[in-house]
Tab-separated table of C-alpha atoms in Angstrom:
chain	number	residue	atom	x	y	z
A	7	UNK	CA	99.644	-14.987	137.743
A	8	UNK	CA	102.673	-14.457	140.019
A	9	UNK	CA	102.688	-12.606	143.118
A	10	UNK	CA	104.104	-9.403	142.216
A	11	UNK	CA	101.915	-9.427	139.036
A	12	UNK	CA	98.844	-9.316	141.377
A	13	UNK	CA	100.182	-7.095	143.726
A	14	UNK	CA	100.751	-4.200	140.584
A	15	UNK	CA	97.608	-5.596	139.530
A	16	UNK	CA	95.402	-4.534	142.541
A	17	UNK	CA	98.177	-0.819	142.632
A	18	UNK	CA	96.861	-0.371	139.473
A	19	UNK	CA	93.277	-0.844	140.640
A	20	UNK	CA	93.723	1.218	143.566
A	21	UNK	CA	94.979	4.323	141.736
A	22	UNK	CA	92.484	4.024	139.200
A	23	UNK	CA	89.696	3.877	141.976
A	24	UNK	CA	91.252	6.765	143.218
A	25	UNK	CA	91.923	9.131	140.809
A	26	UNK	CA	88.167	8.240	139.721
A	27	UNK	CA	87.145	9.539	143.238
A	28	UNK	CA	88.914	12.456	143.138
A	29	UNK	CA	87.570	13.597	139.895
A	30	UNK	CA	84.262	12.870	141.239
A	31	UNK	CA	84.547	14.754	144.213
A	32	UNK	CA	86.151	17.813	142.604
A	33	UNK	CA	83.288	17.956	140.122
A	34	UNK	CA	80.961	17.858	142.975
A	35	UNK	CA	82.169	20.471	144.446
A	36	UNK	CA	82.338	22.499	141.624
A	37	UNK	CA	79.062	21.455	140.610
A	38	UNK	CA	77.685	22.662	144.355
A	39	UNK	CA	79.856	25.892	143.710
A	40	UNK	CA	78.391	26.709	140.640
A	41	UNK	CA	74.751	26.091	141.564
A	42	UNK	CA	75.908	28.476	144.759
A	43	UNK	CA	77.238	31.048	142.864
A	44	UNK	CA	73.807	30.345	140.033
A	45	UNK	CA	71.734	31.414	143.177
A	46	UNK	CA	73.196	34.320	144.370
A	47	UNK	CA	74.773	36.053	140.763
A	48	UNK	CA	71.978	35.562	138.890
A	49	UNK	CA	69.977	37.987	141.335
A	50	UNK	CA	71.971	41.616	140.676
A	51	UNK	CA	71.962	44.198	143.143
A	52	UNK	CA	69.840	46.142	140.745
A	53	UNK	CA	66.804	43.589	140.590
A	54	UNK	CA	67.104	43.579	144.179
A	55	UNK	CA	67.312	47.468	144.687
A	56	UNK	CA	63.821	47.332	142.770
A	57	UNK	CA	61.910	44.872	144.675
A	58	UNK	CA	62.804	46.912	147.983
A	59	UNK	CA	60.984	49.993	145.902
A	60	UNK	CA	57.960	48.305	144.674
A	61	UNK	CA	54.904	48.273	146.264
A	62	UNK	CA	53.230	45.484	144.628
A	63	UNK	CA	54.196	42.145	145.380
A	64	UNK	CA	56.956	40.830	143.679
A	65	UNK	CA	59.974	37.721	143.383
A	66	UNK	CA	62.338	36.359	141.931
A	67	UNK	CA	61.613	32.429	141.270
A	68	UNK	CA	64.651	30.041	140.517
A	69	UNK	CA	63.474	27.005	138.435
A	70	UNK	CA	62.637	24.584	140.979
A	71	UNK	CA	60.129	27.404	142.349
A	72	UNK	CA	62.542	28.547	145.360
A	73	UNK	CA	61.777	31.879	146.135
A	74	UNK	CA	65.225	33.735	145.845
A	75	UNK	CA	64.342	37.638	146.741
A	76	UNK	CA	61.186	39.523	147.251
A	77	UNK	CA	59.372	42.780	147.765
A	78	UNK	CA	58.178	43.640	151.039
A	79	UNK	CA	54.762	43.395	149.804
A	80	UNK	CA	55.080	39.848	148.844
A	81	UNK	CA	54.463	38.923	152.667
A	82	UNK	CA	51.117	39.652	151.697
A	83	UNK	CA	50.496	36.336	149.614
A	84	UNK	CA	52.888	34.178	152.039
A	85	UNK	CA	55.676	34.645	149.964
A	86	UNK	CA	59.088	34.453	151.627
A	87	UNK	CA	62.628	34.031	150.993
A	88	UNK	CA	63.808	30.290	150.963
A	89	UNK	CA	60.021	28.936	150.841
A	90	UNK	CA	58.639	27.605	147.681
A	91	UNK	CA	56.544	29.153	146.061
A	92	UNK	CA	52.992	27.167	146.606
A	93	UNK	CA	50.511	28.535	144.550
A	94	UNK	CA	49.547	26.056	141.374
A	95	UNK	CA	48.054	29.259	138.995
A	96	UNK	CA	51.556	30.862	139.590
A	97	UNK	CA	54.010	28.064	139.554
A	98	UNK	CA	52.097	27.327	135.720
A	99	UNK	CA	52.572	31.124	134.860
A	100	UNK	CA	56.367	30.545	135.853
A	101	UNK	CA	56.627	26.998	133.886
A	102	UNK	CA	54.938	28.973	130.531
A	103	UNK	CA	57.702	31.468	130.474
A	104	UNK	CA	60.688	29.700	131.230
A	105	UNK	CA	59.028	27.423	128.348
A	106	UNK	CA	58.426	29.598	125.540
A	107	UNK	CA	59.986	32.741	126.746
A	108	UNK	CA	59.089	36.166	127.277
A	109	UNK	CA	56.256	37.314	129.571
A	110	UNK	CA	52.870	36.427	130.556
A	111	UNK	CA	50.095	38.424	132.289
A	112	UNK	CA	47.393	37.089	133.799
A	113	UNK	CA	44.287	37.795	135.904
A	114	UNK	CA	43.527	34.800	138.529
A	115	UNK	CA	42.050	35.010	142.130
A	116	UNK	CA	44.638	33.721	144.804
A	117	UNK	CA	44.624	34.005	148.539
A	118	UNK	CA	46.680	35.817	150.777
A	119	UNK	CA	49.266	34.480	153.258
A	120	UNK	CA	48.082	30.645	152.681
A	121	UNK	CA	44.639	31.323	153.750
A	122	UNK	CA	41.482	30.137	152.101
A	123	UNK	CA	39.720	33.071	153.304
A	124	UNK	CA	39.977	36.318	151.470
A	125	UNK	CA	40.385	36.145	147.833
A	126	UNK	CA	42.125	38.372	146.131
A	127	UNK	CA	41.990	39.479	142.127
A	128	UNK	CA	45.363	39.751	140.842
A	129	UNK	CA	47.132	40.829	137.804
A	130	UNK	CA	49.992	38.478	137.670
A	131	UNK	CA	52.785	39.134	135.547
A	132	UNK	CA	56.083	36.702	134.334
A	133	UNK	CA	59.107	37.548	133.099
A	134	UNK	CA	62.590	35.313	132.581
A	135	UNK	CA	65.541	37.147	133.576
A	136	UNK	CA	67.952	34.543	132.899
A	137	UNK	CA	67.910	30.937	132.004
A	138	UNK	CA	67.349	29.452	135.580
A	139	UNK	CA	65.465	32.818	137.211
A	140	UNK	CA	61.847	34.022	136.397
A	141	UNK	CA	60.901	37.409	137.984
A	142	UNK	CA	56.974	37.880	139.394
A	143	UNK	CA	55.169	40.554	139.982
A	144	UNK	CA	51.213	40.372	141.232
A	145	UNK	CA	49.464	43.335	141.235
A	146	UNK	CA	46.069	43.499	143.870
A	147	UNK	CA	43.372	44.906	141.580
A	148	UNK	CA	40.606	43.973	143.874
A	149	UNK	CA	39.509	47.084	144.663
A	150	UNK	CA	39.749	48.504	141.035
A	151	UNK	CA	37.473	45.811	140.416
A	152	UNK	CA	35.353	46.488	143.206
A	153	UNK	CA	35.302	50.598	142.141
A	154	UNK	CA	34.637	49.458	138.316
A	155	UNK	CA	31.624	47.238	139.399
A	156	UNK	CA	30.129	50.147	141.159
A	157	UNK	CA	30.579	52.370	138.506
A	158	UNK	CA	28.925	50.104	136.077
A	159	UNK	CA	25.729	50.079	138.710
A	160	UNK	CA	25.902	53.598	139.711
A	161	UNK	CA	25.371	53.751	135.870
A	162	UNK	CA	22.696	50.786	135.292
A	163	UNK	CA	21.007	51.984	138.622
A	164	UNK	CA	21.100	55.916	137.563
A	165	UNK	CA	19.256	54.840	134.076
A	166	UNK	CA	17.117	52.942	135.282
A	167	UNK	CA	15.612	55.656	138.075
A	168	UNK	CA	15.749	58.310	135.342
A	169	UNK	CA	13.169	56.571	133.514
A	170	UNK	CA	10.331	56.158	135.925
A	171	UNK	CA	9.987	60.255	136.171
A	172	UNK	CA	11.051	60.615	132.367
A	173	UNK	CA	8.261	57.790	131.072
A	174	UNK	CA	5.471	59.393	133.858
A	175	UNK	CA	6.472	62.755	132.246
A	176	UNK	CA	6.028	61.730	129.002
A	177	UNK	CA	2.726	59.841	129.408
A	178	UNK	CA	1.164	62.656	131.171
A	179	UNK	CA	2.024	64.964	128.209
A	180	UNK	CA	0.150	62.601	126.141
A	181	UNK	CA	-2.761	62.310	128.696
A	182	UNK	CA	-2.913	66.085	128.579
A	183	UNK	CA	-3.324	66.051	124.680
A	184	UNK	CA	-6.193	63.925	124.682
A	185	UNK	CA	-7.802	65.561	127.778
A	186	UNK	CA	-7.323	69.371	126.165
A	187	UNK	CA	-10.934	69.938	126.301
A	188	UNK	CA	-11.311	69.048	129.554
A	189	UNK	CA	-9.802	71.752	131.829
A	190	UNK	CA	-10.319	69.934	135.139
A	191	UNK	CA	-8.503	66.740	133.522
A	192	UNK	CA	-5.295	69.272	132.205
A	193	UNK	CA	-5.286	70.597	135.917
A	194	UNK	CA	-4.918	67.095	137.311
A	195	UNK	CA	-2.198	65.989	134.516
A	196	UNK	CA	-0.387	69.472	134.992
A	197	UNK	CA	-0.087	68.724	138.715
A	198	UNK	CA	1.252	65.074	138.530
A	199	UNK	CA	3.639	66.790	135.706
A	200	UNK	CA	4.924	69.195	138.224
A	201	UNK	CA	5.534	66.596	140.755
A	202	UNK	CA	7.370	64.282	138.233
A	203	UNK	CA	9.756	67.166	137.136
A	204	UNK	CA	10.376	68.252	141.050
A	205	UNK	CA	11.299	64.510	141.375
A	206	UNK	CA	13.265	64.090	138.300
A	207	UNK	CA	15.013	67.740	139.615
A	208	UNK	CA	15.749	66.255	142.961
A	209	UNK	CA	17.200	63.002	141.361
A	210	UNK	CA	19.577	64.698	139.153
A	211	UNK	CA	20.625	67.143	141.924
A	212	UNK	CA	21.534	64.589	144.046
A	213	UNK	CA	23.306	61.976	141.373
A	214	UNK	CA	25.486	65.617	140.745
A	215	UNK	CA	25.951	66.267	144.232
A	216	UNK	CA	27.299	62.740	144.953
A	217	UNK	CA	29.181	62.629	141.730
A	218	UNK	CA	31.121	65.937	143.293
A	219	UNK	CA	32.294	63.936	146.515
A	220	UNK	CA	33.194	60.866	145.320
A	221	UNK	CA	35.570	62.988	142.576
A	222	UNK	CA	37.840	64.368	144.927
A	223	UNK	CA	39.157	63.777	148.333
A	224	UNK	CA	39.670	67.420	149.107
A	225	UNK	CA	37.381	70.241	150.223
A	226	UNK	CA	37.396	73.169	147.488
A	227	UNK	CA	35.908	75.787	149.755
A	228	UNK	CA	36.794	74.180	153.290
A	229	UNK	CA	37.065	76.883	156.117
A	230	UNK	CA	36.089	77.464	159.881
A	231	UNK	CA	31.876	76.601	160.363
A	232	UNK	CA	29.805	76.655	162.645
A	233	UNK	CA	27.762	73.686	164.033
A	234	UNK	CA	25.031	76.011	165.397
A	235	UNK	CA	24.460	77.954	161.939
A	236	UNK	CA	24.423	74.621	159.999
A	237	UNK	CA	22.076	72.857	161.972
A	238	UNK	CA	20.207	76.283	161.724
A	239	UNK	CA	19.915	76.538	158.513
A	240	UNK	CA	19.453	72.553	157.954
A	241	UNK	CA	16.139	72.635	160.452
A	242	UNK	CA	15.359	75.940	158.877
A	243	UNK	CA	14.966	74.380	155.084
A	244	UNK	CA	12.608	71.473	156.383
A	245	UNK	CA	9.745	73.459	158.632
A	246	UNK	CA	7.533	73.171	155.899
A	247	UNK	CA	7.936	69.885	155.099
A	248	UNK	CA	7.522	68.986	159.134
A	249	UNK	CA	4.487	71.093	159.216
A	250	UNK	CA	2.767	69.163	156.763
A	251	UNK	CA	3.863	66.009	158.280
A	252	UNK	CA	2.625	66.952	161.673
A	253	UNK	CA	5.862	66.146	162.773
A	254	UNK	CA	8.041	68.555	165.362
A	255	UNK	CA	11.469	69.500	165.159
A	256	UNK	CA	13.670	70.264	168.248
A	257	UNK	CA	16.927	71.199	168.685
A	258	UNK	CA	19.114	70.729	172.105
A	259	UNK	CA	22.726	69.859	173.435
A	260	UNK	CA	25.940	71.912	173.235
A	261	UNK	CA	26.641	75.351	171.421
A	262	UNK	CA	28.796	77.092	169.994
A	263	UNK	CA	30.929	74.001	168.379
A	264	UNK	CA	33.230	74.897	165.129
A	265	UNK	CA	34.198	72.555	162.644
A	266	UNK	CA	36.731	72.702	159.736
A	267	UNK	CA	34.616	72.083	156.268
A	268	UNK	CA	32.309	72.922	153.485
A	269	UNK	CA	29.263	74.779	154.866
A	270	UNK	CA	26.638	74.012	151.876
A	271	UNK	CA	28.020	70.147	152.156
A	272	UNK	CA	27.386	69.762	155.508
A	273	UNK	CA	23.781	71.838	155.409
A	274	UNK	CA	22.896	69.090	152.903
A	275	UNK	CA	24.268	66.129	154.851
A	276	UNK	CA	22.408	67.408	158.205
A	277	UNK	CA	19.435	68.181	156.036
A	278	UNK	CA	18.752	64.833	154.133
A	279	UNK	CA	19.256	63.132	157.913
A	280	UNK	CA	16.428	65.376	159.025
A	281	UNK	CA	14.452	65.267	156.050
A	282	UNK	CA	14.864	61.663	156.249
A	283	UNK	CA	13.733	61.120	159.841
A	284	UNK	CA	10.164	63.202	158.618
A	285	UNK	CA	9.522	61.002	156.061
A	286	UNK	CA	9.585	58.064	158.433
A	287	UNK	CA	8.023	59.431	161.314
A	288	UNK	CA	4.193	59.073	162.290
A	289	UNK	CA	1.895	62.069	162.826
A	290	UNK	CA	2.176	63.877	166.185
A	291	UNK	CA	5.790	62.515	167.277
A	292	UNK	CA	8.904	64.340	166.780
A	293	UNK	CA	12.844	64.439	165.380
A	294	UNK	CA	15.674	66.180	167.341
A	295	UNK	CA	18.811	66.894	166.933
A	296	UNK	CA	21.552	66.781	169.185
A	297	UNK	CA	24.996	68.072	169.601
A	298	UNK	CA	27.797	66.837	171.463
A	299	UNK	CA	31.092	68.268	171.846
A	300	UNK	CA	33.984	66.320	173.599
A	301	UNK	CA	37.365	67.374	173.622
A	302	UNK	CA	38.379	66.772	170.046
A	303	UNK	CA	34.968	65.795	168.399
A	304	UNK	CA	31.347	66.662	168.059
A	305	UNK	CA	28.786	64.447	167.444
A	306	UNK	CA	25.439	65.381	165.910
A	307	UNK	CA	22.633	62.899	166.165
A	308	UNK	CA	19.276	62.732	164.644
A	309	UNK	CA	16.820	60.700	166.411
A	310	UNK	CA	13.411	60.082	165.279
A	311	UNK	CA	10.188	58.138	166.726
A	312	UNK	CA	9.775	56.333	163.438
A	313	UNK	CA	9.118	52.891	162.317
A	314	UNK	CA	13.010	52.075	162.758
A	315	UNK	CA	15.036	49.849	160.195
A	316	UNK	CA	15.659	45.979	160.400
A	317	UNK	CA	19.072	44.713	160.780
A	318	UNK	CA	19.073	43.544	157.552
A	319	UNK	CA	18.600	46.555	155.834
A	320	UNK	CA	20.868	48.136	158.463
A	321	UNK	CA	23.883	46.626	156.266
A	322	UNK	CA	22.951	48.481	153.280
A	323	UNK	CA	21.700	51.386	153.879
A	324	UNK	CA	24.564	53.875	152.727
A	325	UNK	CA	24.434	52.363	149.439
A	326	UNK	CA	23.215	54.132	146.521
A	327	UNK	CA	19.821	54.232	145.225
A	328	UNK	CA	18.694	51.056	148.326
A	329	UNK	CA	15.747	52.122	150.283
A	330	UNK	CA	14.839	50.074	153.493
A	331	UNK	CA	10.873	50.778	152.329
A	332	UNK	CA	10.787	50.274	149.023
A	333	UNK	CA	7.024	51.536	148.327
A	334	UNK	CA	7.183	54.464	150.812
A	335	UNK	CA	10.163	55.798	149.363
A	336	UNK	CA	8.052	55.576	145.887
A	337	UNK	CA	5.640	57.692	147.379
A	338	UNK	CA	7.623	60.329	149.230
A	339	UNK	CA	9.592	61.053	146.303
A	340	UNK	CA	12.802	59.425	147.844
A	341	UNK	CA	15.621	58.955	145.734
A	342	UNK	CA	18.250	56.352	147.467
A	343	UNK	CA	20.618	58.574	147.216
A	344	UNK	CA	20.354	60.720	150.484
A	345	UNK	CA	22.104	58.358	153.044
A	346	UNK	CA	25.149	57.659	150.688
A	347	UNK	CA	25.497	61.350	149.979
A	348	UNK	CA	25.671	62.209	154.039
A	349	UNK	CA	28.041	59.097	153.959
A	350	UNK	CA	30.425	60.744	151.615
A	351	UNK	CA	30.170	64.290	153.292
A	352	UNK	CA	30.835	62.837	156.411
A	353	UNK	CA	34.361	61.107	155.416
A	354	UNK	CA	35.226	64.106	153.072
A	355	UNK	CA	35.519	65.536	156.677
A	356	UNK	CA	37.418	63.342	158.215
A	357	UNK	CA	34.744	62.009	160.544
A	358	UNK	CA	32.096	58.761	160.071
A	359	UNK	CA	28.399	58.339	160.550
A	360	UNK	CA	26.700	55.610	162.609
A	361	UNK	CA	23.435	54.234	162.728
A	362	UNK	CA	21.442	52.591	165.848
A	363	UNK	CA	17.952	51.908	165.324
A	364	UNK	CA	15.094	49.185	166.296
A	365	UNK	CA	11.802	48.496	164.749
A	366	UNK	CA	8.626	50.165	165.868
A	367	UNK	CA	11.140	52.624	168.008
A	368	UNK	CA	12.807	54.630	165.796
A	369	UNK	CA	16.367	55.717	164.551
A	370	UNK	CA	19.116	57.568	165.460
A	371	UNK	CA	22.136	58.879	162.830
A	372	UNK	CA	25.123	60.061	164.234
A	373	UNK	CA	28.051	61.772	162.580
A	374	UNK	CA	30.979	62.333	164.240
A	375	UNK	CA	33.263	65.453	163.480
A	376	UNK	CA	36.907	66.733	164.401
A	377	UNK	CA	36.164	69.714	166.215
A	378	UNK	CA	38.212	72.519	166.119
A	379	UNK	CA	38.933	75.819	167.984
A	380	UNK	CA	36.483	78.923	167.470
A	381	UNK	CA	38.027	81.465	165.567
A	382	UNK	CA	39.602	84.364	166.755
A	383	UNK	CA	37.178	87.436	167.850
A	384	UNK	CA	33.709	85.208	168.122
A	385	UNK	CA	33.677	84.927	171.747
A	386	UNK	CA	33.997	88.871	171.940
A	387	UNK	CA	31.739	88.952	169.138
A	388	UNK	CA	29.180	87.031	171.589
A	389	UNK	CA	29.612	88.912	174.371
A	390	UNK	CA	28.886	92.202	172.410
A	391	UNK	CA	26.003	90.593	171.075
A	392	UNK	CA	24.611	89.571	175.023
A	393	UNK	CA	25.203	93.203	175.921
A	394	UNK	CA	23.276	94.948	173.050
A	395	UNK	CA	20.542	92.565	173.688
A	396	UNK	CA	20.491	92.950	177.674
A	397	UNK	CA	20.236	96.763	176.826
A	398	UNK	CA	17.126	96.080	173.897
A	399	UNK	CA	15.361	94.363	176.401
A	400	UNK	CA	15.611	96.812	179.144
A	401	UNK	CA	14.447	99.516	176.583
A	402	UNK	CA	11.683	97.405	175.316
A	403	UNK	CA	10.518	96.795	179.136
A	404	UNK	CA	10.850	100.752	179.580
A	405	UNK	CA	8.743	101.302	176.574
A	406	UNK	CA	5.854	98.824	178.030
A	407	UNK	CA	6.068	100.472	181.741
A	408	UNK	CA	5.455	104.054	179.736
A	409	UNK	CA	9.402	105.403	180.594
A	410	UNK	CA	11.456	107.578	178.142
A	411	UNK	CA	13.885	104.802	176.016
């Protein structure tokens, strides 16, 4: 081959190299460009308006698992713009749809923010979009679960203490019938009868009284109370019950406190505290209660000298239907449900309850109130009332010293 042959040869080669690398680089680009404009077009504003809205967490997955766009709530589970998306369960919930199509739901547990503390139960739902974008959504239903499971033993546990007084009812009824001709026998079955139905009364009363506050968040007959007439009226409803305990009630701290609330719910809160602290107290010692007003709260404790509670059972003891003395409650009639009620009242008021106690020493229950102002006209109301009985007693000494009234 002559020279100039080889020289269009290799101008032929050239050219052909390149055009060849032109091509490829102009397909690159537009290759890069349309992958680019994949990522951002495929995501309308629309999709993206939403996921600011929604408060569960939610994304938009591209299908290499690159999180695209999320919902603020998405933080939550350590999902973030530009980050893959790490969790296995959810990556194979993304790979199902793009796969068949449609959407999946699905319940799995995953943790939050990359954490292996801290499960959560989710609802986790796919959907495709387009052919290269997968939207997810997870929904927290941990605490559904959480209120469903104690439903489901407020339920189990409810039967289950209905039937002790129910079964003793019923077997006493038959005791009766084969003791009818013995009238001292019918006496003694008649009795435990009547103490079976007061304890079947007080179980029911207080499964409805619960029932009440955990159905609503609001106070249906909320107005301005008084501290002093509901501890009053709470010590008032138990004297008999301390009497036969040999067990003495006092009352001491601040007066005149108001509260915003539900009179007859707080009575009973104060009052299962105090009938409480009876129960567990020894003959001879005695339960107070306190008041303390601050600025913006009041705190009412009741102390007692009793046999205290472990710190085990310290844990628990606002659940429903536990008891910290299994037997004794048995005996006394107790139901499980007192604590959890005064639990309820207290944070249908906006305030909490607190326990300190110690074995062989006692225990002390606190709740804590907002306090409020007195309502207009009670202080004058008070002072008319120290007047008229400044002037009865100075009459009543008259009448003792023999004077005209």
């Amino acid at each position: 081959m002559t020279l100039p042959q080889t020289a269009l040869l290799a101008l032929a080669v050239g050219l052909v190299i390149g055009v060849g690398l032109s091509l490829l680089l102009v397909w690159a680009y537009r290759a890069r460009a349309r992958i680019a404009d994949e990522t951002s077009l495929v995501v309308p504003d629309g999709v993206t308006a939403v996921l600011r809205s929604m408060d569960d967490a939610a994304c938009v997955v591209d299908a290499s698992g690159l999180v695209l766009a999320v919902s603020k709530a998405a933080a939550r589970f350590g999902i973030r713009v530009g980050a893959p998306l790490e969790n296995p369960e959810l990556r194979q919930l993304l790979r199902s749809v793009r796969s068949e199509g449609g959407s999946h739901t699905e319940s799995m547990r995953i943790t939050r923010g990359g954490l292996s503390l801290d499960p959560r139960l989710v609802s986790a739902r796919a959907s495709a979009i387009s052919p290269r974008m997968s939207l997810l959504i997870i929904r927290d239903v941990t605490e559904q679960e959480r209120l469903d499971q104690m439903r489901r033993d407020f339920v189990a546990n409810t039967s289950h203490e209905l039937k002790t007084p129910v079964g003793a009812v019923t077997l006493l009824a038959e005791a009766i019938e084969s003791a009818a001709d013995d009238p001292a026998q019918v006496r003694h079955f008649a009795t435990r009868i009547s103490a079976e139905a007061t304890r079947l009364g007080q179980l029911t009363g207080r499964i409805m009284s619960l029932s009440r506050l955990q159905a609503d968040d609001t106070l249906t007959d909320a107005r301005h109370v008084s501290i002093d007439e509901v501890i009053a009226s709470s010590i008032e409803a138990h004297v008999v019950q301390a009497d036969s305990a040999g067990v003495e009630l006092a009352r001491g701290g601040d007066r005149g406190v108001w509260v915003h609330g539900d009179p007859q719910i707080l009575i009973e809160a104060f009052g299962n505290l105090i009938a409480n602290a009876i129960v567990y107290s020894p003959r001879g010692s005695r339960v107070g209660v306190g008041v303390k007003a601050d600025a913006g709260v009041v705190e009412v404790a009741v102390s007692d000298q009793g046999i205290g509670i472990s710190e085990g059972d310290r844990e628990r003891i606002f659940e429903r239907f536990y008891r910290a003395d299994e037997a004794r409650s048995r005996r006394t009639g107790g139901t499980g449900l007192g604590l959890s009620i005064v639990k309820h009242a207290t944070q249908r008021h906006g305030g909490e309850v607190t326990l300190w106690s110690r074995p062989g020493r006692g225990s002390t229950f606190t709740i804590r109130l907002p306090r409020i102002d007195a309502p207009e006209g009670i202080e004058d109301d008070k002072k008319s009332k120290k007047k008229r009985e400044r002037k009865a007693a100075k009459a009543a000494a008259r009448v003792r010293n023999g004077e005209n009234a």
